[in-house]
Short mmCIF file of N, CA and C and ligand atoms in Angstrom, two decimals:
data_model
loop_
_atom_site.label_atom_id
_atom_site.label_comp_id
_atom_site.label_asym_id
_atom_site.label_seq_id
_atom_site.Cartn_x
_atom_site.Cartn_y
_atom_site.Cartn_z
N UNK A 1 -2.56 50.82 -38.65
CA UNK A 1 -3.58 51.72 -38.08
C UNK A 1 -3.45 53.09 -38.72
N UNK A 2 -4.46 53.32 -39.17
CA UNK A 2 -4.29 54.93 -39.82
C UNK A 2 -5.15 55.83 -38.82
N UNK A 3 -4.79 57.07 -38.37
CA UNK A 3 -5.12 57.61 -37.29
C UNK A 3 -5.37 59.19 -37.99
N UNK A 4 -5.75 60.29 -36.92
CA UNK A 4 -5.33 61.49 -37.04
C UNK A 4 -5.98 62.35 -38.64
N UNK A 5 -6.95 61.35 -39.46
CA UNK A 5 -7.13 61.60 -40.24
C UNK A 5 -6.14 62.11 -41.60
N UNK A 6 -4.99 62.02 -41.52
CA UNK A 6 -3.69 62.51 -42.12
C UNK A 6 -3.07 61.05 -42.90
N UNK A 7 -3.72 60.91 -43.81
CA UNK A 7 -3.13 59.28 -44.72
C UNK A 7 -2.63 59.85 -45.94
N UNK A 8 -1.88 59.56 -46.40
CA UNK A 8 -1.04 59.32 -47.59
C UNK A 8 -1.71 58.69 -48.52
N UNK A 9 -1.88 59.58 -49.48
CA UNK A 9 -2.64 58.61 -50.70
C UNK A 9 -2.35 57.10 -51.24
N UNK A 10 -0.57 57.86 -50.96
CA UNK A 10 0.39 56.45 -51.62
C UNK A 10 0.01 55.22 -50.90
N UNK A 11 -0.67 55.55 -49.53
CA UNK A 11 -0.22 54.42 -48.83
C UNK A 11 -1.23 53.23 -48.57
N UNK A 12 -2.46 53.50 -49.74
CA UNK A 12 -3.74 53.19 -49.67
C UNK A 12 -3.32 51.92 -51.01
N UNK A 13 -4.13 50.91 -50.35
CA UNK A 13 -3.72 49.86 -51.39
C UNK A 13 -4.57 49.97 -52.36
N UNK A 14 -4.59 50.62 -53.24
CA UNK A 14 -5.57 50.97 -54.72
C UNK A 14 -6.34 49.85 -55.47
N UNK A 15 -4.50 49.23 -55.83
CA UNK A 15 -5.36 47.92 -56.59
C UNK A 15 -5.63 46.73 -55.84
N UNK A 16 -5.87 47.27 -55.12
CA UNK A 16 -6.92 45.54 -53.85
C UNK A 16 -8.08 46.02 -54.06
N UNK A 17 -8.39 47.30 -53.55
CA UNK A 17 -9.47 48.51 -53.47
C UNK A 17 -10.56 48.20 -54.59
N UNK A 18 -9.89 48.20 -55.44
CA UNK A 18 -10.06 48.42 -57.01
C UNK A 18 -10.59 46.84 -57.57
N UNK A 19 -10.07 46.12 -57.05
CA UNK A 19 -9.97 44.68 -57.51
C UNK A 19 -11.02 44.03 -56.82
N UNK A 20 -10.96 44.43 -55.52
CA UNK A 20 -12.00 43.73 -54.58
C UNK A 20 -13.48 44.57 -55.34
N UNK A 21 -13.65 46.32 -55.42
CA UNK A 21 -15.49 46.43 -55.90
C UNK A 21 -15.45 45.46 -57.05
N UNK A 22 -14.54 44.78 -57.91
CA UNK A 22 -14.67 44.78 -59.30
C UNK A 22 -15.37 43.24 -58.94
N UNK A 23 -14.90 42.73 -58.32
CA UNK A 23 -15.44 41.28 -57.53
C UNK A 23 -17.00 41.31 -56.87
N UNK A 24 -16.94 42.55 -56.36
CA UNK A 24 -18.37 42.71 -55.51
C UNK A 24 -19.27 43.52 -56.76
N UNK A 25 -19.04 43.43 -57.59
CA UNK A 25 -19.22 44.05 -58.58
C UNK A 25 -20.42 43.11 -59.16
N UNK A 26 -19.48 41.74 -59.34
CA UNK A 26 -20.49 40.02 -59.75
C UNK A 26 -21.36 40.17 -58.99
N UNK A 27 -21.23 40.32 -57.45
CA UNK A 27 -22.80 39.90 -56.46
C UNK A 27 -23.88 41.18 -56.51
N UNK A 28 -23.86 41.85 -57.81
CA UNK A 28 -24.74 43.03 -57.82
C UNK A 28 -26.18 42.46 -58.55
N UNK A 29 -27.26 42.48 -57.52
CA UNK A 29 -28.40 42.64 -58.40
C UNK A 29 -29.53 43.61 -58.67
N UNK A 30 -28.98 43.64 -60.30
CA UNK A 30 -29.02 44.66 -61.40
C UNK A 30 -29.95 44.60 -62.15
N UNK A 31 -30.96 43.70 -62.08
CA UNK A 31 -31.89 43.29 -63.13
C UNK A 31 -32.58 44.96 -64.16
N UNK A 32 -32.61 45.72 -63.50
CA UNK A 32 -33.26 46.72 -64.00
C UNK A 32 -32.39 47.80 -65.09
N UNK A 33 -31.24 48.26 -64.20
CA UNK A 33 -30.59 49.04 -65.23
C UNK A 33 -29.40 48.47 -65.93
N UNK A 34 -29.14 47.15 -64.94
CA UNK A 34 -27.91 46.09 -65.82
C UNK A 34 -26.72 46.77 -65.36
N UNK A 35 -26.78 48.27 -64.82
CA UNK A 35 -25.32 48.44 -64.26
C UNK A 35 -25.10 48.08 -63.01
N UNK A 36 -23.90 46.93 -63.02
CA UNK A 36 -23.77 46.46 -62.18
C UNK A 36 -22.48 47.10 -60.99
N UNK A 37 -22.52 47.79 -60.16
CA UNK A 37 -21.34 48.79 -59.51
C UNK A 37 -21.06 47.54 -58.23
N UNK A 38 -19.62 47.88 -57.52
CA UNK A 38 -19.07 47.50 -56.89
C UNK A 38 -18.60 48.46 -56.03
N UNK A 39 -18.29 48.48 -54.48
CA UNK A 39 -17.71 48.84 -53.76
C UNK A 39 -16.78 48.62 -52.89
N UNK A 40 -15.67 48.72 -52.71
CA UNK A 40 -14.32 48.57 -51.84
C UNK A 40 -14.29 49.46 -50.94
N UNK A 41 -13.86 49.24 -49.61
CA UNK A 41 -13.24 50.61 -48.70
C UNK A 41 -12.67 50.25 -47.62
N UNK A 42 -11.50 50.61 -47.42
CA UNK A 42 -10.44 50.79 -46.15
C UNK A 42 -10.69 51.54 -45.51
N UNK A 43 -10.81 50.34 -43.85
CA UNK A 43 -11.11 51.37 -42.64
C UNK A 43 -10.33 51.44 -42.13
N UNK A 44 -10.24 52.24 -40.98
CA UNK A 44 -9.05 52.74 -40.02
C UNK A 44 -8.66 51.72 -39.09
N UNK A 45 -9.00 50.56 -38.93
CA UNK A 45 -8.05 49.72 -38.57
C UNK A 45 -7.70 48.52 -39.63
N UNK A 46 -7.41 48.49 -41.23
CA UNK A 46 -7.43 47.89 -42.16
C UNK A 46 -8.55 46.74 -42.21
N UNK A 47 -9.33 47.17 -41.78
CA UNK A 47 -10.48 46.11 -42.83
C UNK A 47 -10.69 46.28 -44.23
N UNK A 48 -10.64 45.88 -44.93
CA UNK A 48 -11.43 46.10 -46.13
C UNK A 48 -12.85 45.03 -46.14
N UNK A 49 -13.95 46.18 -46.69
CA UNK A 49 -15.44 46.07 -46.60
C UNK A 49 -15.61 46.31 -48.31
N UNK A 50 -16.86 45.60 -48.39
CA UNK A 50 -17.53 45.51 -49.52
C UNK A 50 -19.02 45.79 -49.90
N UNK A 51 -19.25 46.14 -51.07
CA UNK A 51 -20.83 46.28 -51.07
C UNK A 51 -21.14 46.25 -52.79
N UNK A 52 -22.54 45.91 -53.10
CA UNK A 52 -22.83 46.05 -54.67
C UNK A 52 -24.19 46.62 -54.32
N UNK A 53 -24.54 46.74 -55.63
CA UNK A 53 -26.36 47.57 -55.89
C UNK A 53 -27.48 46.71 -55.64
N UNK A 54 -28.29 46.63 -55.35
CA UNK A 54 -29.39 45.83 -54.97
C UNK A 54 -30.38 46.64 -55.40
N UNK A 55 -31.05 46.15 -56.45
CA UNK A 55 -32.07 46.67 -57.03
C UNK A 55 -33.36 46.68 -56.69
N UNK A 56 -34.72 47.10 -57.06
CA UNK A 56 -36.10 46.60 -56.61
C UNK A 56 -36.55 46.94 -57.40
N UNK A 57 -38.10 46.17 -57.73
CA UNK A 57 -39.24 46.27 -58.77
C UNK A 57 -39.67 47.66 -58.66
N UNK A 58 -39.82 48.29 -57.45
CA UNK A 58 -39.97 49.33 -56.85
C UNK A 58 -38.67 50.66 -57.14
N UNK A 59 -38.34 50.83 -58.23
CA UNK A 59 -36.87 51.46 -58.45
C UNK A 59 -36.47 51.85 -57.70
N UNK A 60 -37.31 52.56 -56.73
CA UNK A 60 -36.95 53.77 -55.75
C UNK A 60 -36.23 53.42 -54.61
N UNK A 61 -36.44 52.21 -54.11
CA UNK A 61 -35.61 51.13 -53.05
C UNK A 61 -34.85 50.55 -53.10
N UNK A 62 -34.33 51.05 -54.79
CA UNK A 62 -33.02 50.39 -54.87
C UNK A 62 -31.59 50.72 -54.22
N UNK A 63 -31.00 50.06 -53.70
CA UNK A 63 -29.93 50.17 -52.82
C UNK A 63 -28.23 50.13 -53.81
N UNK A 64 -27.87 51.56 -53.55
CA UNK A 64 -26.13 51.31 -54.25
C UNK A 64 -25.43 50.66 -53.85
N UNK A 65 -24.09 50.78 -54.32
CA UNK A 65 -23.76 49.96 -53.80
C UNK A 65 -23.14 50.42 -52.42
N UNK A 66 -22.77 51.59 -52.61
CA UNK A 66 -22.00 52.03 -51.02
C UNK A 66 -22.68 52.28 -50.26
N UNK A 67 -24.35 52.34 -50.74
CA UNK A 67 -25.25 51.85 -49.30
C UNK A 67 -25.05 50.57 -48.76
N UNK A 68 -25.04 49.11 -49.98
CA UNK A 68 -24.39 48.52 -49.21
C UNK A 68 -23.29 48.05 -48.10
N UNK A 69 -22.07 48.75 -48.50
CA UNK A 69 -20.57 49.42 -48.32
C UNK A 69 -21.25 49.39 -46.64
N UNK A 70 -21.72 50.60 -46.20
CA UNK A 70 -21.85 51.00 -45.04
C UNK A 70 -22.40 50.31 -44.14
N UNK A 71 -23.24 49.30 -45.02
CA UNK A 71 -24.10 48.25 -43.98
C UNK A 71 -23.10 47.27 -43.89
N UNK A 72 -22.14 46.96 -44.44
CA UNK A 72 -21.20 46.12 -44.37
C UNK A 72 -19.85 46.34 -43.18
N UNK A 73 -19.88 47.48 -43.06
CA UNK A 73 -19.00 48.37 -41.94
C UNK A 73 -19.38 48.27 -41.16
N UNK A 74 -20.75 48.32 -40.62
CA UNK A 74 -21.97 48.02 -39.30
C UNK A 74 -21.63 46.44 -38.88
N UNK A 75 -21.54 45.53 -40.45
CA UNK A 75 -21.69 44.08 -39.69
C UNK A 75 -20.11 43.95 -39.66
N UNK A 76 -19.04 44.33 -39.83
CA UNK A 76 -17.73 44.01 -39.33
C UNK A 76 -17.33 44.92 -38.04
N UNK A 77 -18.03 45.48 -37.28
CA UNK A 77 -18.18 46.41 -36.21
C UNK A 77 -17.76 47.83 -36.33
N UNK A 78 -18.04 48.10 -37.43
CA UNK A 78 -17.56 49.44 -37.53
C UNK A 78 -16.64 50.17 -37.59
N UNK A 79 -16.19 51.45 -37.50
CA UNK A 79 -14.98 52.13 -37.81
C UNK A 79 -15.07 53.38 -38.82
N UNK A 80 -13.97 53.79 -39.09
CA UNK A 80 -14.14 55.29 -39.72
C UNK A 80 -13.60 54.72 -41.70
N UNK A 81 -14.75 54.71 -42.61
CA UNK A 81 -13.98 54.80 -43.72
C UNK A 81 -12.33 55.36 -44.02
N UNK A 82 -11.60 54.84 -44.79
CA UNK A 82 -10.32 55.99 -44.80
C UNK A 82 -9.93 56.20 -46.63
N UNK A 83 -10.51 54.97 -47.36
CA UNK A 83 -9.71 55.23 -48.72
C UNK A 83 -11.46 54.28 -49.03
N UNK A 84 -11.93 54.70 -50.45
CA UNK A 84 -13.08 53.86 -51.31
C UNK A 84 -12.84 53.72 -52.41
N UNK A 85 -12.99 53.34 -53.22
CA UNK A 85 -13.20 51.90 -54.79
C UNK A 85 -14.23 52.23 -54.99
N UNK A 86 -14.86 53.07 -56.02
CA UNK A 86 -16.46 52.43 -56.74
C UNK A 86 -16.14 52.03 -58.16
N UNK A 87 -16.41 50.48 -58.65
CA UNK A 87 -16.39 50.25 -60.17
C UNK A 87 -17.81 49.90 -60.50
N UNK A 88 -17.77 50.32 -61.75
CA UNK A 88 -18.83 49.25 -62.77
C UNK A 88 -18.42 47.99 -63.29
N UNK A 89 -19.29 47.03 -63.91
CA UNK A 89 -18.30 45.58 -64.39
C UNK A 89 -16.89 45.68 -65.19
N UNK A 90 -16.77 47.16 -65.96
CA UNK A 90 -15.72 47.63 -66.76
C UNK A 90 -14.44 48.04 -66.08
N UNK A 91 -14.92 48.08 -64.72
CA UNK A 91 -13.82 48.20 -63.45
C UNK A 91 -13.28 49.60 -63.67
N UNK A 92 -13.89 50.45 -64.66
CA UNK A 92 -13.42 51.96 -64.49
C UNK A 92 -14.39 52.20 -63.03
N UNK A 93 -13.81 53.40 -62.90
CA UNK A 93 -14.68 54.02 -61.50
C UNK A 93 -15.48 54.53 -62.04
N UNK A 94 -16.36 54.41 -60.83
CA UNK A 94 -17.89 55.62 -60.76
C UNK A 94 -18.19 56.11 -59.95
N UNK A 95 -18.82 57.72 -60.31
CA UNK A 95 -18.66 58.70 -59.52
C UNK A 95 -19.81 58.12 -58.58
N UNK A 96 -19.31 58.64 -57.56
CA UNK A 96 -20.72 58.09 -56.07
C UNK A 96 -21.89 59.17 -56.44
N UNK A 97 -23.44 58.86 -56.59
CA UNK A 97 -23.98 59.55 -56.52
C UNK A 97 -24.05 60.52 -55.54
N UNK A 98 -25.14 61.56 -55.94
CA UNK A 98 -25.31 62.43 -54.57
C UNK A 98 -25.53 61.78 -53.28
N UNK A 99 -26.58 61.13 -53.15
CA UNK A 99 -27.02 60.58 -51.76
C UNK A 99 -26.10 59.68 -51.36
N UNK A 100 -25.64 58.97 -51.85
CA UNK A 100 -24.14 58.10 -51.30
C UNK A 100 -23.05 58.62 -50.88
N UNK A 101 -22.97 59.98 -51.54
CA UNK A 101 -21.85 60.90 -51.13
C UNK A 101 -22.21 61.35 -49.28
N UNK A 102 -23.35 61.88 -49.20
CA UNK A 102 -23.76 61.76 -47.98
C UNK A 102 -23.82 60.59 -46.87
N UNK A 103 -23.92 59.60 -47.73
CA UNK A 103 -23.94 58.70 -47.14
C UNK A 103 -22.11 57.81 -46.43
N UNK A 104 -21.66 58.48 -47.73
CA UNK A 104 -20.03 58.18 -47.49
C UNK A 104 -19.27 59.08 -46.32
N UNK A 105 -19.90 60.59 -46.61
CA UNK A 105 -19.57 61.42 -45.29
C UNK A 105 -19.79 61.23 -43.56
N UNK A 106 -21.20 60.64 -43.75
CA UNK A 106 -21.06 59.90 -42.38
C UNK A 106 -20.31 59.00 -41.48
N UNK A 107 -19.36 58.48 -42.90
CA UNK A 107 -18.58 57.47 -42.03
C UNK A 107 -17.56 57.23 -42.56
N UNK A 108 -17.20 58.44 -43.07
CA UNK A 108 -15.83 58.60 -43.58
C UNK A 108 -15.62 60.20 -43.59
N UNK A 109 -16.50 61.30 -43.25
CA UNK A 109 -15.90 62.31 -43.28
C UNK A 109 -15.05 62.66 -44.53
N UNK A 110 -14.95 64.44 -44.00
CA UNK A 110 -14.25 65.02 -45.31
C UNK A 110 -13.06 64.83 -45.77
N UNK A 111 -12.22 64.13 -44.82
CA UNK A 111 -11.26 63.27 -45.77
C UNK A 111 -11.03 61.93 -46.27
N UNK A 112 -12.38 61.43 -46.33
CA UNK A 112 -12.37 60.13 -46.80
C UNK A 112 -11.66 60.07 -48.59
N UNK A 113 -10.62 59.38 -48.61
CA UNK A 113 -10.30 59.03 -50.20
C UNK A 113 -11.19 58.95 -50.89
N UNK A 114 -11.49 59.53 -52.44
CA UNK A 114 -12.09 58.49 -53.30
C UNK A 114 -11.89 58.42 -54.67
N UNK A 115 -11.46 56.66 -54.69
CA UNK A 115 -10.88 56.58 -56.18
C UNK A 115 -11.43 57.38 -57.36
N UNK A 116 -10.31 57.58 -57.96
CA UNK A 116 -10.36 57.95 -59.24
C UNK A 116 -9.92 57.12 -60.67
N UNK A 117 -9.65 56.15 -59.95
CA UNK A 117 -8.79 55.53 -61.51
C UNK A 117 -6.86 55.63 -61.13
N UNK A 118 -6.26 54.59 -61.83
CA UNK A 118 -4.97 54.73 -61.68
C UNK A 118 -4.42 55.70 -62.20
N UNK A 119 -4.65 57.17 -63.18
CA UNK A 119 -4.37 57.70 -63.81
C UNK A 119 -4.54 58.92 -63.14
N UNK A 120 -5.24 59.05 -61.98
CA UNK A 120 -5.41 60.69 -61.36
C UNK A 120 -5.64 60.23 -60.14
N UNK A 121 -5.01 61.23 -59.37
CA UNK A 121 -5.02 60.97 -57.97
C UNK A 121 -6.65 61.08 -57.22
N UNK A 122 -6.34 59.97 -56.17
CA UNK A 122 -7.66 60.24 -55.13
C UNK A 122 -8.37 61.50 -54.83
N UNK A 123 -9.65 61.78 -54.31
CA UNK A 123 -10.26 63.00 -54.64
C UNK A 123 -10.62 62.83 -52.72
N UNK A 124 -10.29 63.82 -51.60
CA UNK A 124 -11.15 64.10 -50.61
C UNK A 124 -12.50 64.05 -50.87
N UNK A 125 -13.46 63.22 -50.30
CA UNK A 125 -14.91 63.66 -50.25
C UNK A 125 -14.96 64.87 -50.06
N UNK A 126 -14.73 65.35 -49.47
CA UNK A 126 -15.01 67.25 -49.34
C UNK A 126 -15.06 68.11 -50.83
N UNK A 127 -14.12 66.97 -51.76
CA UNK A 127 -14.15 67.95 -53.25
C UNK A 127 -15.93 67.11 -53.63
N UNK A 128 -15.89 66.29 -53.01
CA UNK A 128 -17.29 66.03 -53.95
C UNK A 128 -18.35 65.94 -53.61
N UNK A 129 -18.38 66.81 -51.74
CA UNK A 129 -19.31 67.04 -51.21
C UNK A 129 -18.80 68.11 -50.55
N UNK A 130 -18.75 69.14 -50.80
CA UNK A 130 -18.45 70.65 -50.11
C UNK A 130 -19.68 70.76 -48.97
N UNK A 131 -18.40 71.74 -48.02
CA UNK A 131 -19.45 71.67 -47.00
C UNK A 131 -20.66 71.22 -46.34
N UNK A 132 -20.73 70.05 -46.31
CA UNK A 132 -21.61 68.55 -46.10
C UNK A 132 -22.05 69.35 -44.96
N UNK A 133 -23.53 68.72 -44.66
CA UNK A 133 -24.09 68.30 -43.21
C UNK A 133 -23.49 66.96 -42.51
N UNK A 134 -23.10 67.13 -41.58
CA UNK A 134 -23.08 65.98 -40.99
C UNK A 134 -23.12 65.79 -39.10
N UNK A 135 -22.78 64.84 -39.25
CA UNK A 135 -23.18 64.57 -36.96
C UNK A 135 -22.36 65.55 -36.75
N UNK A 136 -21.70 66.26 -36.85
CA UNK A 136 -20.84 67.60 -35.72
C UNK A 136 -22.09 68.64 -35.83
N UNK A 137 -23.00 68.92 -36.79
CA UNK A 137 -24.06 69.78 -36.90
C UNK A 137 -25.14 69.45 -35.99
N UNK A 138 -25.30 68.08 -36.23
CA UNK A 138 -26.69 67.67 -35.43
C UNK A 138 -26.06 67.45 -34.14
N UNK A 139 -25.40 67.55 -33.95
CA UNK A 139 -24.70 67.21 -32.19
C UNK A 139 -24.58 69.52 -32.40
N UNK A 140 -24.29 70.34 -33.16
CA UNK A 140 -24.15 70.91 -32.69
C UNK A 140 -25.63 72.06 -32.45
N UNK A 141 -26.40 71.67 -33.25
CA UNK A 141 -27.89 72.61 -33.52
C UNK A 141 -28.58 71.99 -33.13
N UNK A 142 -28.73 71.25 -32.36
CA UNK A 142 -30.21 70.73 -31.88
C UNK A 142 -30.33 71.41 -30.28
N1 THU B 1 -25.54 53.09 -58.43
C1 THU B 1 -24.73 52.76 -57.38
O1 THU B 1 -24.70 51.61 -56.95
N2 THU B 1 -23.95 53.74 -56.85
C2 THU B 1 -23.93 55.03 -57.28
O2 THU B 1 -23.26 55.86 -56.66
C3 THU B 1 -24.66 55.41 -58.48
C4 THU B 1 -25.63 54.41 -58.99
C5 THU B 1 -26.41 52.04 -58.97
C6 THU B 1 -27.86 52.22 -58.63
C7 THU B 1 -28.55 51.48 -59.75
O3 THU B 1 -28.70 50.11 -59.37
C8 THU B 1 -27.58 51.57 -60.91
O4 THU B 1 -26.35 52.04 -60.38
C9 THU B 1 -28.04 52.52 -62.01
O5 THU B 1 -28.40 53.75 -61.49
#
């Protein structure tokens, strides 16, 4: 159980993380731009969840993969992201777009992990979404 928001980088299983988007990586359909991304992520009571890109004729409806990711967290009942995986088929990482980044903050907050590669340490969402909107705002301004 990881609690308190206070996890240890070390203590995040990387290469499962890493291994599992590279897997969810295959069930990506890509027809359009051919990059095929994968998503991994450890929740706070160790699930690991998955997601890939889902494309449309319609570009604009195309779904990342950590949009998938999140809908995948919904159907294992939910929970707080704690550590994420994004690969391409090359299994290097990729940076989460903007709107996924938002989308990662919702349910993982500003200390959600996110891979970097075995070569540099995990990055807080907060470095790659500074001062986010999120539900403490809309619970607190409305
Ligand atoms: N893509 C993701 O799945 N996640 C990101 O964070 C960036 C981009 C996908 C969307 C599209 O299917 C393909 O990569 C090329 O943009």
């Amino acid at each position: 159980m990881y609690c308190d928001g206070v996890i240890d980088p070390r203590d995040i299983p990387w290469g499962t993380l890493r291994a599992r988007a590279l897997v969810a990586s295959t069930h990506a359909y890509a027809p359009y731009s051919r990059v095929h991304v994968g998503a991994a992520a450890l929740t706070d009571d160790g699930t690991v969840i998955e997601g890939a890109n889902i494309e449309n004729a319609s570009y604009g409806l195309t779904l990342c993969a950590e949009c998938s990711l999140v809908s995948d967290l919904a159907r294992v009942g939910g929970g707080t992201l704690v550590a994420v995986a994004i690969v391409a088929a090359d299994g290097a990482p990729l940076s989460p777009c903007g709107r996924c980044r938002q989308l990662l903050f919702e349910h993982g907050g500003a200390g959600l992990l996110v891979d970097d590669g075995p070569e540099r340490p995990a990055r807080p969402l907060a470095t790659l979404l500074p001062d986010a909107f999120g539900p403490d705002d809309v619970a607190t301004r409305s």
